[in-house]
Tab-separated table of C-alpha atoms in Angstrom:
chain	number	residue	atom	x	y	z
E	24	MET	CA	-134.244	-15.104	-34.459
E	25	LYS	CA	-137.867	-14.871	-33.275
E	26	LEU	CA	-139.156	-15.646	-36.782
E	27	GLN	CA	-136.878	-18.691	-36.963
E	28	LEU	CA	-138.182	-19.896	-33.591
E	29	ILE	CA	-141.808	-19.425	-34.663
E	30	ASN	CA	-141.200	-21.286	-37.930
E	31	SER	CA	-139.570	-24.169	-36.079
E	32	LEU	CA	-142.584	-24.436	-33.778
E	33	ASN	CA	-145.011	-25.571	-36.485
E	34	LYS	CA	-147.533	-28.280	-35.743
E	35	GLU	CA	-145.356	-31.066	-37.206
E	36	ASN	CA	-142.429	-30.216	-34.946
E	37	ILE	CA	-144.705	-29.840	-31.924
E	38	LEU	CA	-146.169	-33.289	-32.620
E	39	LYS	CA	-142.690	-34.798	-32.916
E	40	LEU	CA	-141.680	-33.149	-29.645
E	41	PHE	CA	-144.876	-34.342	-27.924
E	42	ILE	CA	-144.278	-38.006	-28.767
E	43	LEU	CA	-140.683	-37.795	-27.502
E	44	ILE	CA	-141.789	-36.169	-24.238
E	45	ILE	CA	-144.378	-38.907	-23.663
E	46	ALA	CA	-141.703	-41.562	-24.278
E	47	PHE	CA	-139.419	-39.837	-21.749
E	48	ILE	CA	-141.998	-39.402	-18.957
E	49	LEU	CA	-143.582	-42.854	-19.396
E	50	PRO	CA	-141.414	-44.410	-16.629
E	51	PHE	CA	-142.247	-41.598	-14.184
E	52	GLU	CA	-145.277	-40.829	-12.004
E	53	LYS	CA	-148.589	-42.047	-13.493
E	54	ILE	CA	-150.415	-38.758	-12.795
E	55	ILE	CA	-147.883	-36.837	-14.920
E	56	ILE	CA	-148.359	-39.314	-17.764
E	57	ARG	CA	-152.150	-39.095	-17.496
E	58	TYR	CA	-152.258	-35.290	-17.756
E	59	SER	CA	-149.639	-35.262	-20.517
E	60	LEU	CA	-151.735	-37.668	-22.575
E	61	VAL	CA	-154.854	-35.552	-22.040
E	62	PHE	CA	-152.975	-32.427	-23.185
E	63	PHE	CA	-151.562	-34.342	-26.160
E	64	ALA	CA	-155.032	-35.637	-27.121
E	65	LEU	CA	-156.581	-32.148	-26.926
E	66	PHE	CA	-153.855	-30.710	-29.141
E	67	CYS	CA	-154.268	-33.532	-31.664
E	68	LEU	CA	-158.036	-33.059	-31.672
E	69	PHE	CA	-157.677	-29.700	-33.444
E	70	ILE	CA	-154.892	-30.507	-35.918
E	71	ALA	CA	-155.674	-34.133	-36.834
E	72	ASP	CA	-156.176	-35.112	-40.473
E	73	TYR	CA	-159.443	-37.028	-40.201
E	74	LYS	CA	-159.440	-37.850	-43.925
E	75	ARG	CA	-156.948	-40.601	-43.126
E	76	LEU	CA	-159.757	-42.482	-41.390
E	77	THR	CA	-161.428	-43.009	-44.793
E	78	ASP	CA	-158.393	-44.820	-46.224
E	79	ARG	CA	-159.126	-48.546	-46.282
E	80	GLN	CA	-155.509	-49.459	-45.592
E	81	ASN	CA	-155.678	-47.408	-42.405
E	82	TRP	CA	-158.673	-49.449	-41.287
E	83	ILE	CA	-156.304	-52.413	-40.950
E	84	LYS	CA	-154.075	-50.311	-38.698
E	85	LEU	CA	-157.102	-49.349	-36.645
E	86	GLY	CA	-157.726	-53.017	-35.990
E	87	LEU	CA	-155.662	-52.307	-32.858
E	88	ILE	CA	-158.628	-50.525	-31.290
E	89	SER	CA	-160.551	-53.825	-31.247
E	90	LEU	CA	-158.801	-54.432	-27.915
E	91	TRP	CA	-161.014	-51.620	-26.542
E	92	ILE	CA	-164.031	-51.830	-28.865
E	93	LEU	CA	-164.766	-55.468	-27.961
E	94	PRO	CA	-165.056	-54.775	-24.185
E	95	PHE	CA	-167.154	-51.679	-24.959
E	96	LEU	CA	-169.627	-53.535	-27.200
E	97	GLN	CA	-169.824	-56.410	-24.750
E	98	LEU	CA	-170.835	-54.149	-21.861
E	99	LEU	CA	-173.231	-52.269	-24.146
E	100	ILE	CA	-175.010	-55.503	-25.130
E	101	LEU	CA	-175.110	-56.663	-21.495
E	102	ASN	CA	-176.496	-53.243	-20.478
E	103	LYS	CA	-173.691	-52.870	-17.890
E	104	LEU	CA	-171.880	-49.902	-19.432
E	105	ASP	CA	-172.692	-47.487	-16.611
E	106	VAL	CA	-171.696	-49.985	-13.897
E	107	TYR	CA	-168.297	-50.982	-15.321
E	108	TRP	CA	-167.357	-47.820	-17.246
E	109	GLU	CA	-164.377	-47.311	-14.921
E	110	HIS	CA	-162.767	-50.505	-16.269
E	111	LEU	CA	-163.101	-49.185	-19.826
E	112	MET	CA	-161.545	-45.869	-18.788
E	113	THR	CA	-158.461	-47.708	-17.508
E	114	LYS	CA	-158.033	-49.163	-21.005
E	115	LEU	CA	-158.941	-45.986	-22.909
E	116	THR	CA	-155.429	-45.500	-24.329
E	117	LEU	CA	-155.959	-48.713	-26.335
E	118	LEU	CA	-158.547	-46.685	-28.283
E	119	ILE	CA	-157.063	-43.182	-28.221
E	120	ILE	CA	-153.378	-43.729	-29.030
E	121	PRO	CA	-153.905	-45.660	-32.322
E	122	ILE	CA	-156.377	-42.999	-33.542
E	123	LEU	CA	-154.100	-40.086	-32.560
E	124	VAL	CA	-150.993	-41.601	-34.132
E	125	LEU	CA	-152.890	-42.486	-37.319
E	126	THR	CA	-154.548	-39.082	-37.809
E	127	CYS	CA	-151.651	-36.856	-36.694
E	128	TYR	CA	-148.496	-38.564	-37.954
E	129	LYS	CA	-147.579	-39.437	-41.516
E	130	PRO	CA	-145.828	-42.779	-42.132
E	131	TYR	CA	-142.209	-42.573	-40.931
E	132	ASP	CA	-142.771	-39.202	-39.187
E	133	ILE	CA	-141.953	-40.889	-35.887
E	134	LYS	CA	-138.246	-41.712	-35.727
E	135	ILE	CA	-138.274	-44.896	-33.673
E	136	GLY	CA	-134.570	-44.715	-32.800
E	137	LYS	CA	-134.967	-41.224	-31.362
E	138	LEU	CA	-138.150	-42.245	-29.539
E	139	LEU	CA	-136.351	-45.199	-27.938
E	140	ARG	CA	-133.438	-42.956	-26.961
E	141	PHE	CA	-135.810	-40.671	-25.037
E	142	PHE	CA	-137.493	-43.676	-23.432
E	143	THR	CA	-134.079	-45.062	-22.453
E	144	LEU	CA	-133.123	-41.750	-20.848
E	145	GLY	CA	-136.481	-41.622	-19.061
E	146	CYS	CA	-135.975	-45.119	-17.655
E	147	LEU	CA	-132.399	-44.310	-16.633
E	148	PHE	CA	-133.329	-41.100	-14.797
E	149	SER	CA	-136.392	-42.618	-13.123
E	150	ALA	CA	-134.347	-45.635	-11.941
E	151	LEU	CA	-131.619	-43.292	-10.651
E	152	PHE	CA	-134.224	-41.245	-8.793
E	153	CYS	CA	-135.690	-44.400	-7.224
E	154	MET	CA	-132.238	-45.601	-6.181
E	155	LEU	CA	-131.277	-42.223	-4.664
E	156	ASN	CA	-134.619	-42.052	-2.852
E	157	SER	CA	-133.986	-45.486	-1.298
E	158	LEU	CA	-130.414	-44.534	-0.351
E	159	PHE	CA	-131.685	-41.386	1.387
E	160	SER	CA	-134.454	-43.334	3.129
E	161	TYR	CA	-132.002	-46.006	4.297
E	162	TYR	CA	-129.119	-43.834	5.517
E	163	PHE	CA	-130.923	-40.719	6.763
E	164	LEU	CA	-134.361	-42.011	7.811
E	165	GLY	CA	-133.236	-45.418	9.058
E	166	ASN	CA	-135.677	-47.317	6.847
E	167	VAL	CA	-134.233	-50.849	6.708
E	168	LYS	CA	-136.786	-51.824	4.036
E	169	ALA	CA	-135.892	-48.926	1.725
E	170	PHE	CA	-134.641	-51.268	-1.007
E	171	ASN	CA	-137.475	-53.770	-0.708
E	172	TYR	CA	-139.775	-54.238	-3.707
E	173	SER	CA	-142.273	-51.329	-3.937
E	174	SER	CA	-140.187	-49.198	-1.540
E	175	LEU	CA	-137.552	-49.069	-4.282
E	176	SER	CA	-139.827	-48.780	-7.318
E	177	ILE	CA	-141.861	-45.709	-6.315
E	178	PHE	CA	-143.401	-44.764	-9.670
E	179	HIS	CA	-144.771	-48.123	-10.809
E	180	HIS	CA	-145.286	-51.605	-9.413
E	181	PRO	CA	-141.880	-53.391	-9.619
E	182	GLY	CA	-143.247	-55.980	-12.054
E	183	TYR	CA	-144.244	-53.263	-14.531
E	184	PHE	CA	-141.206	-51.042	-14.019
E	185	THR	CA	-138.785	-53.936	-14.569
E	186	MET	CA	-140.718	-54.692	-17.774
E	187	TYR	CA	-139.864	-51.168	-18.989
E	188	LEU	CA	-136.215	-51.574	-17.990
E	189	ASN	CA	-135.876	-54.957	-19.674
E	190	PHE	CA	-137.231	-53.464	-22.901
E	191	VAL	CA	-134.505	-50.796	-22.732
E	192	ILE	CA	-131.839	-53.447	-22.083
E	193	GLY	CA	-133.060	-55.466	-25.076
E	194	ILE	CA	-132.956	-52.387	-27.329
E	195	ILE	CA	-129.422	-51.444	-26.219
E	196	TYR	CA	-128.211	-54.993	-26.856
E	197	LEU	CA	-129.802	-54.878	-30.316
E	198	ALA	CA	-128.087	-51.539	-31.028
E	199	LEU	CA	-124.734	-53.080	-30.056
E	200	LEU	CA	-125.269	-55.774	-32.689
E	201	LYS	CA	-126.626	-53.458	-35.370
E	202	PRO	CA	-126.765	-49.647	-34.939
E	203	ILE	CA	-130.298	-48.227	-34.700
E	204	GLU	CA	-130.757	-44.972	-36.606
E	205	PHE	CA	-131.034	-41.912	-34.286
E	206	PHE	CA	-130.498	-44.065	-31.156
E	207	ASN	CA	-126.897	-42.876	-30.727
E	208	ILE	CA	-125.697	-44.388	-27.439
E	209	SER	CA	-121.987	-45.277	-27.276
E	210	ILE	CA	-120.693	-48.762	-26.399
E	211	LYS	CA	-119.294	-47.472	-23.091
E	212	TRP	CA	-122.607	-45.939	-22.024
E	213	SER	CA	-124.505	-48.960	-23.326
E	214	ILE	CA	-122.565	-51.267	-20.976
E	215	ILE	CA	-123.033	-48.862	-18.044
E	216	ILE	CA	-126.798	-48.510	-18.628
E	217	ILE	CA	-127.320	-52.266	-19.111
E	218	SER	CA	-125.371	-52.990	-15.912
E	219	PHE	CA	-127.150	-50.358	-13.812
E	220	LEU	CA	-130.642	-51.288	-14.993
E	221	SER	CA	-129.900	-55.002	-14.495
E	222	LEU	CA	-128.717	-54.237	-10.961
E	223	PHE	CA	-131.946	-52.311	-10.340
E	224	ILE	CA	-134.007	-55.245	-11.648
E	225	LEU	CA	-132.113	-57.592	-9.339
E	226	ILE	CA	-132.779	-55.424	-6.267
E	227	ALA	CA	-136.423	-54.781	-7.254
E	228	SER	CA	-137.001	-58.540	-6.767
E	229	SER	CA	-139.612	-59.033	-9.476
E	230	ARG	CA	-139.266	-62.682	-10.461
E	231	THR	CA	-140.697	-62.165	-13.937
E	232	GLY	CA	-138.252	-59.273	-14.250
E	233	TRP	CA	-135.415	-61.603	-13.229
E	234	ILE	CA	-136.393	-64.306	-15.712
E	235	THR	CA	-136.774	-61.797	-18.567
E	236	ASN	CA	-133.445	-60.171	-17.688
E	237	ILE	CA	-131.577	-63.495	-17.568
E	238	LEU	CA	-133.061	-64.523	-20.929
E	239	LEU	CA	-132.049	-61.198	-22.510
E	240	HIS	CA	-128.463	-61.475	-21.257
E	241	THR	CA	-128.175	-65.125	-22.270
E	242	ILE	CA	-129.594	-64.674	-25.780
E	243	PHE	CA	-127.792	-61.449	-26.689
E	244	LEU	CA	-124.415	-62.321	-25.151
E	245	THR	CA	-124.526	-65.628	-27.031
E	246	ILE	CA	-125.243	-63.774	-30.297
E	247	ILE	CA	-122.480	-61.219	-29.564
E	248	ILE	CA	-119.942	-63.986	-28.882
E	249	ILE	CA	-120.977	-65.924	-32.018
E	250	ASN	CA	-120.630	-62.734	-34.098
E	251	LYS	CA	-117.175	-62.134	-32.527
E	252	LYS	CA	-118.137	-58.684	-31.234
E	253	PHE	CA	-117.177	-59.502	-27.656
E	254	ASN	CA	-113.710	-57.864	-27.437
E	255	LYS	CA	-111.350	-57.695	-24.431
E	256	LYS	CA	-112.478	-54.175	-23.491
E	257	ILE	CA	-116.127	-55.232	-23.201
E	258	PHE	CA	-115.110	-58.406	-21.345
E	259	PHE	CA	-113.187	-56.525	-18.628
E	260	CYS	CA	-115.940	-53.897	-18.261
E	261	VAL	CA	-118.535	-56.630	-17.754
E	262	LEU	CA	-116.230	-58.443	-15.315
E	263	ILE	CA	-115.726	-55.301	-13.192
E	264	LEU	CA	-119.436	-54.502	-13.204
E	265	LEU	CA	-120.282	-58.030	-11.978
E	266	VAL	CA	-118.817	-57.160	-8.557
E	267	PRO	CA	-121.836	-55.114	-7.331
E	268	PHE	CA	-124.189	-57.870	-8.551
E	269	ALA	CA	-122.414	-60.513	-6.500
E	270	SER	CA	-122.355	-58.185	-3.478
E	271	VAL	CA	-126.082	-57.419	-3.668
E	272	ILE	CA	-127.026	-61.096	-4.005
E	273	TYR	CA	-124.848	-61.945	-1.005
E	274	ILE	CA	-126.041	-59.200	1.385
E	275	ASN	CA	-129.679	-58.657	0.337
E	276	PRO	CA	-131.999	-61.014	2.301
E	277	THR	CA	-135.055	-60.126	0.181
E	278	ILE	CA	-133.430	-61.462	-2.981
E	279	LYS	CA	-132.449	-64.695	-1.222
E	280	LEU	CA	-135.944	-65.077	0.224
E	281	ARG	CA	-137.766	-64.543	-3.096
E	282	PHE	CA	-135.417	-66.852	-4.983
E	283	ASN	CA	-135.782	-69.625	-2.390
E	284	GLU	CA	-139.540	-69.096	-2.395
E	285	LEU	CA	-139.615	-69.446	-6.176
E	286	VAL	CA	-137.724	-72.747	-6.052
E	287	ARG	CA	-139.728	-74.069	-3.088
E	288	ASN	CA	-143.105	-73.312	-4.658
E	289	ALA	CA	-142.052	-74.780	-7.986
E	290	ILE	CA	-141.343	-78.091	-6.235
E	291	ASN	CA	-144.053	-78.041	-3.576
E	292	LEU	CA	-147.403	-78.178	-5.355
E	293	GLU	CA	-149.608	-79.319	-2.516
E	294	ASN	CA	-153.276	-78.393	-2.605
E	295	THR	CA	-153.916	-76.018	0.276
E	296	LYS	CA	-156.234	-73.132	0.978
E	297	LYS	CA	-153.408	-71.198	2.637
E	298	VAL	CA	-151.654	-68.781	0.319
E	299	SER	CA	-148.269	-67.752	1.675
E	300	SER	CA	-146.443	-66.424	-1.373
E	301	SER	CA	-146.960	-64.679	-4.712
E	302	SER	CA	-146.052	-67.925	-6.520
E	303	ASN	CA	-148.848	-69.735	-4.665
E	304	VAL	CA	-151.214	-66.844	-5.372
E	305	ARG	CA	-150.615	-67.118	-9.090
E	306	ARG	CA	-151.057	-70.875	-9.121
E	307	LYS	CA	-154.366	-70.623	-7.251
E	308	THR	CA	-155.656	-67.744	-9.399
E	309	TRP	CA	-154.850	-69.669	-12.570
E	310	LEU	CA	-156.688	-72.761	-11.334
E	311	THR	CA	-159.680	-70.648	-10.302
E	312	SER	CA	-159.642	-68.797	-13.631
E	313	THR	CA	-159.863	-72.034	-15.618
E	314	LYS	CA	-163.067	-72.929	-13.752
E	315	LEU	CA	-164.705	-69.701	-14.930
E	316	ILE	CA	-163.391	-70.053	-18.482
E	317	LYS	CA	-165.054	-73.473	-18.808
E	318	GLU	CA	-168.418	-71.885	-17.957
E	319	LYS	CA	-168.300	-69.122	-20.615
E	320	TRP	CA	-165.457	-70.006	-22.968
E	321	LEU	CA	-166.856	-68.436	-26.154
E	322	LEU	CA	-167.910	-64.891	-25.194
E	323	GLY	CA	-166.712	-64.519	-21.607
E	324	TYR	CA	-168.326	-62.540	-18.796
E	325	GLY	CA	-167.442	-58.972	-19.799
E	326	THR	CA	-164.925	-56.413	-18.522
E	327	GLY	CA	-165.331	-55.932	-14.779
E	328	ILE	CA	-167.983	-58.644	-14.578
E	329	GLY	CA	-165.303	-61.307	-15.012
E	330	LYS	CA	-163.325	-59.908	-12.105
E	331	LYS	CA	-166.427	-59.942	-9.915
E	332	ALA	CA	-167.092	-63.576	-10.889
E	333	LEU	CA	-163.481	-64.396	-10.004
E	334	GLN	CA	-163.911	-62.906	-6.519
E	335	GLU	CA	-167.062	-64.956	-5.982
E	336	GLN	CA	-165.197	-68.107	-7.037
E	337	TYR	CA	-162.359	-67.315	-4.590
E	338	LYS	CA	-164.907	-67.073	-1.795
E	339	LYS	CA	-166.616	-70.280	-2.890
E	340	ASP	CA	-163.286	-72.176	-3.013
E	341	GLY	CA	-162.205	-70.867	0.393
E	342	TYR	CA	-159.341	-68.658	-0.790
E	343	ASP	CA	-160.025	-65.914	1.748
E	344	TYR	CA	-156.691	-64.123	1.275
E	345	MET	CA	-157.187	-63.795	-2.491
E	346	TYR	CA	-160.801	-62.732	-1.991
E	347	LYS	CA	-159.837	-59.964	0.449
E	348	LYS	CA	-157.028	-58.748	-1.820
E	349	ASN	CA	-159.366	-58.672	-4.844
E	350	PHE	CA	-156.836	-60.413	-7.094
E	351	ASN	CA	-157.266	-60.591	-10.856
E	352	ALA	CA	-156.233	-63.618	-12.963
E	353	HIS	CA	-152.505	-62.726	-12.845
E	354	ASN	CA	-152.254	-63.808	-16.469
E	355	GLN	CA	-153.380	-61.578	-19.333
E	356	PHE	CA	-154.350	-64.471	-21.609
E	357	LEU	CA	-156.510	-66.065	-18.899
E	358	GLN	CA	-157.935	-62.628	-18.029
E	359	VAL	CA	-158.984	-62.087	-21.642
E	360	LEU	CA	-160.560	-65.557	-21.787
E	361	ILE	CA	-162.556	-64.788	-18.624
E	362	ASP	CA	-163.665	-61.343	-19.817
E	363	HIS	CA	-164.066	-61.843	-23.579
E	364	GLY	CA	-163.882	-65.571	-24.223
E	365	LEU	CA	-162.322	-67.167	-27.278
E	366	ILE	CA	-162.988	-64.103	-29.463
E	367	GLY	CA	-160.946	-61.807	-27.211
E	368	PHE	CA	-158.217	-64.428	-26.856
E	369	LEU	CA	-157.855	-64.715	-30.649
E	370	ILE	CA	-157.561	-60.931	-31.018
E	371	LEU	CA	-154.873	-60.698	-28.333
E	372	SER	CA	-153.077	-63.747	-29.763
E	373	PHE	CA	-152.969	-62.101	-33.192
E	374	TYR	CA	-151.325	-58.943	-31.819
E	375	THR	CA	-148.798	-60.975	-29.826
E	376	PHE	CA	-147.977	-64.456	-31.188
E	377	ILE	CA	-148.829	-63.839	-34.865
E	378	MET	CA	-147.186	-60.420	-34.894
E	379	ILE	CA	-144.006	-61.685	-33.227
E	380	TYR	CA	-143.692	-64.128	-36.137
E	381	ASN	CA	-144.388	-61.370	-38.693
E	382	SER	CA	-141.869	-59.039	-37.049
E	383	ILE	CA	-139.146	-61.693	-37.352
E	384	ILE	CA	-140.004	-62.300	-41.026
E	385	GLU	CA	-139.719	-58.554	-41.776
E	386	LYS	CA	-136.622	-58.231	-39.533
E	387	LYS	CA	-138.340	-55.682	-37.305
E	388	PHE	CA	-136.401	-56.892	-34.286
E	389	ILE	CA	-137.317	-53.945	-32.049
E	390	TYR	CA	-140.923	-55.082	-32.369
E	391	THR	CA	-139.814	-58.688	-31.759
E	392	ILE	CA	-138.093	-57.720	-28.492
E	393	PHE	CA	-141.095	-55.682	-27.370
E	394	LEU	CA	-143.606	-58.473	-28.035
E	395	SER	CA	-141.359	-61.125	-26.457
E	396	ILE	CA	-141.159	-59.097	-23.243
E	397	MET	CA	-144.907	-58.424	-23.313
E	398	ILE	CA	-145.726	-62.137	-23.737
E	399	LEU	CA	-143.446	-63.113	-20.839
E	400	ASN	CA	-145.143	-60.547	-18.608
E	401	PHE	CA	-148.617	-61.501	-19.869
E	402	LEU	CA	-147.955	-64.999	-18.505
E	403	THR	CA	-147.649	-63.779	-14.900
E	404	GLU	CA	-149.622	-60.510	-14.778
E	405	SER	CA	-152.891	-59.111	-16.119
E	406	ILE	CA	-150.923	-56.278	-17.721
E	407	LEU	CA	-153.865	-54.651	-19.509
E	408	GLU	CA	-155.855	-54.252	-16.292
E	409	THR	CA	-153.675	-51.421	-14.930
E	410	GLN	CA	-152.632	-48.003	-16.224
E	411	SER	CA	-148.911	-48.810	-16.034
E	412	GLY	CA	-149.377	-51.789	-18.332
E	413	VAL	CA	-152.028	-50.401	-20.682
E	414	ILE	CA	-150.240	-47.144	-21.557
E	415	PHE	CA	-146.893	-48.872	-22.133
E	416	PHE	CA	-148.485	-51.525	-24.355
E	417	ALA	CA	-150.776	-49.119	-26.238
E	418	PHE	CA	-147.979	-46.597	-26.879
E	419	PHE	CA	-145.235	-48.889	-28.148
E	420	ASN	CA	-147.479	-51.506	-29.746
E	421	THR	CA	-149.214	-48.823	-31.819
E	422	ILE	CA	-145.985	-47.220	-33.031
E	423	LEU	CA	-144.202	-50.504	-33.739
E	424	PHE	CA	-147.231	-52.158	-35.384
E	425	PHE	CA	-147.748	-49.109	-37.627
E	426	ASP	CA	-144.039	-49.155	-38.525
E	427	TRP	CA	-144.264	-52.851	-39.447
E	428	PHE	CA	-147.434	-52.243	-41.468
E	429	ASN	CA	-145.884	-49.284	-43.337
E	430	LEU	CA	-142.939	-51.462	-44.396
E	431	LYS	CA	-145.274	-54.275	-45.448
E	432	THR	CA	-147.380	-51.854	-47.524
E	433	LEU	CA	-144.279	-50.328	-49.125
E	434	LYS	CA	-143.035	-53.770	-50.197
E	435	ASN	CA	-146.396	-54.655	-51.720
């Protein structure tokens, strides 16, 4: 028995277990993720097959690390590496994860279906924990704002956490249309998980989360109906589960307020220095960002330097609220243009817009869903400026890009 246990705990099995654990804990507390990644990196350091780095085909895979190498070289040339090193550390997983996955895992070692199952369970348990925490805070501590925005989403900013949850919803919908190997979640549980996570997204009041969620439901339900997979059982389950949605929308003032604010700010585009809502904040940051981009459109300012220039422009334009809050560009594409100019924008565009096209051509629809959700969130947040966004993007983009590349290589 002991010998069997020892044999099962070889380095390959430990690596497979490690990647599943990381997928599971990704939606939880950032400190846990950080230490887990450090432990994972240290383990990989001693067992990695560094000969794979000499393979020319693998160099194409390692093109992913250009998202970190470019900011590094830029700061090195500008002689600002010591001043803005902290900004590079935030993005370090963009460098580490592709190298670790390449040197430690053989092609197809990582079972994507199983990985997504663990991530789904992680998202489900973390959302349940957040919901129970808010229920306890509301009923036992008398906190009337227990279900408001960041009070509900305690592990990550609501915008980022709803991004995770929407990815899970997209994957479950895809599995309902065509079973994903090793994913193994029944139709009954699929409907329950989709409904619960959608309810959580609704209460979390992230408007990008709402838009993404509505698009997912609209697109996939349309496909399901067209393919005649929408039977009476599913219809009645969905109908019953719509009751809590209607109730929450009716009784929750935060949801009403944010929705009305979204509509009001979409119509009212007056030029004012007063910033009263997140919609106004984004509009003003985008306008300010374009001013900086025009100044250094080719190479940009550099990581960290661009953010400092943005703060100075806020102050110059009289946006005191945005200056005090130290806001970034609230758009990853604009942020990249500010920091790294056209060169950085082209790199990011390749790994988003070009790869979403390639994923559709190769029918890698998991990758398509992931990139679609990332692009939607890139439009309203500087996702790669925070740990919650960087780790999620680096982890899944690496695995899904490598999987696409392996298939492409096999065909050729």
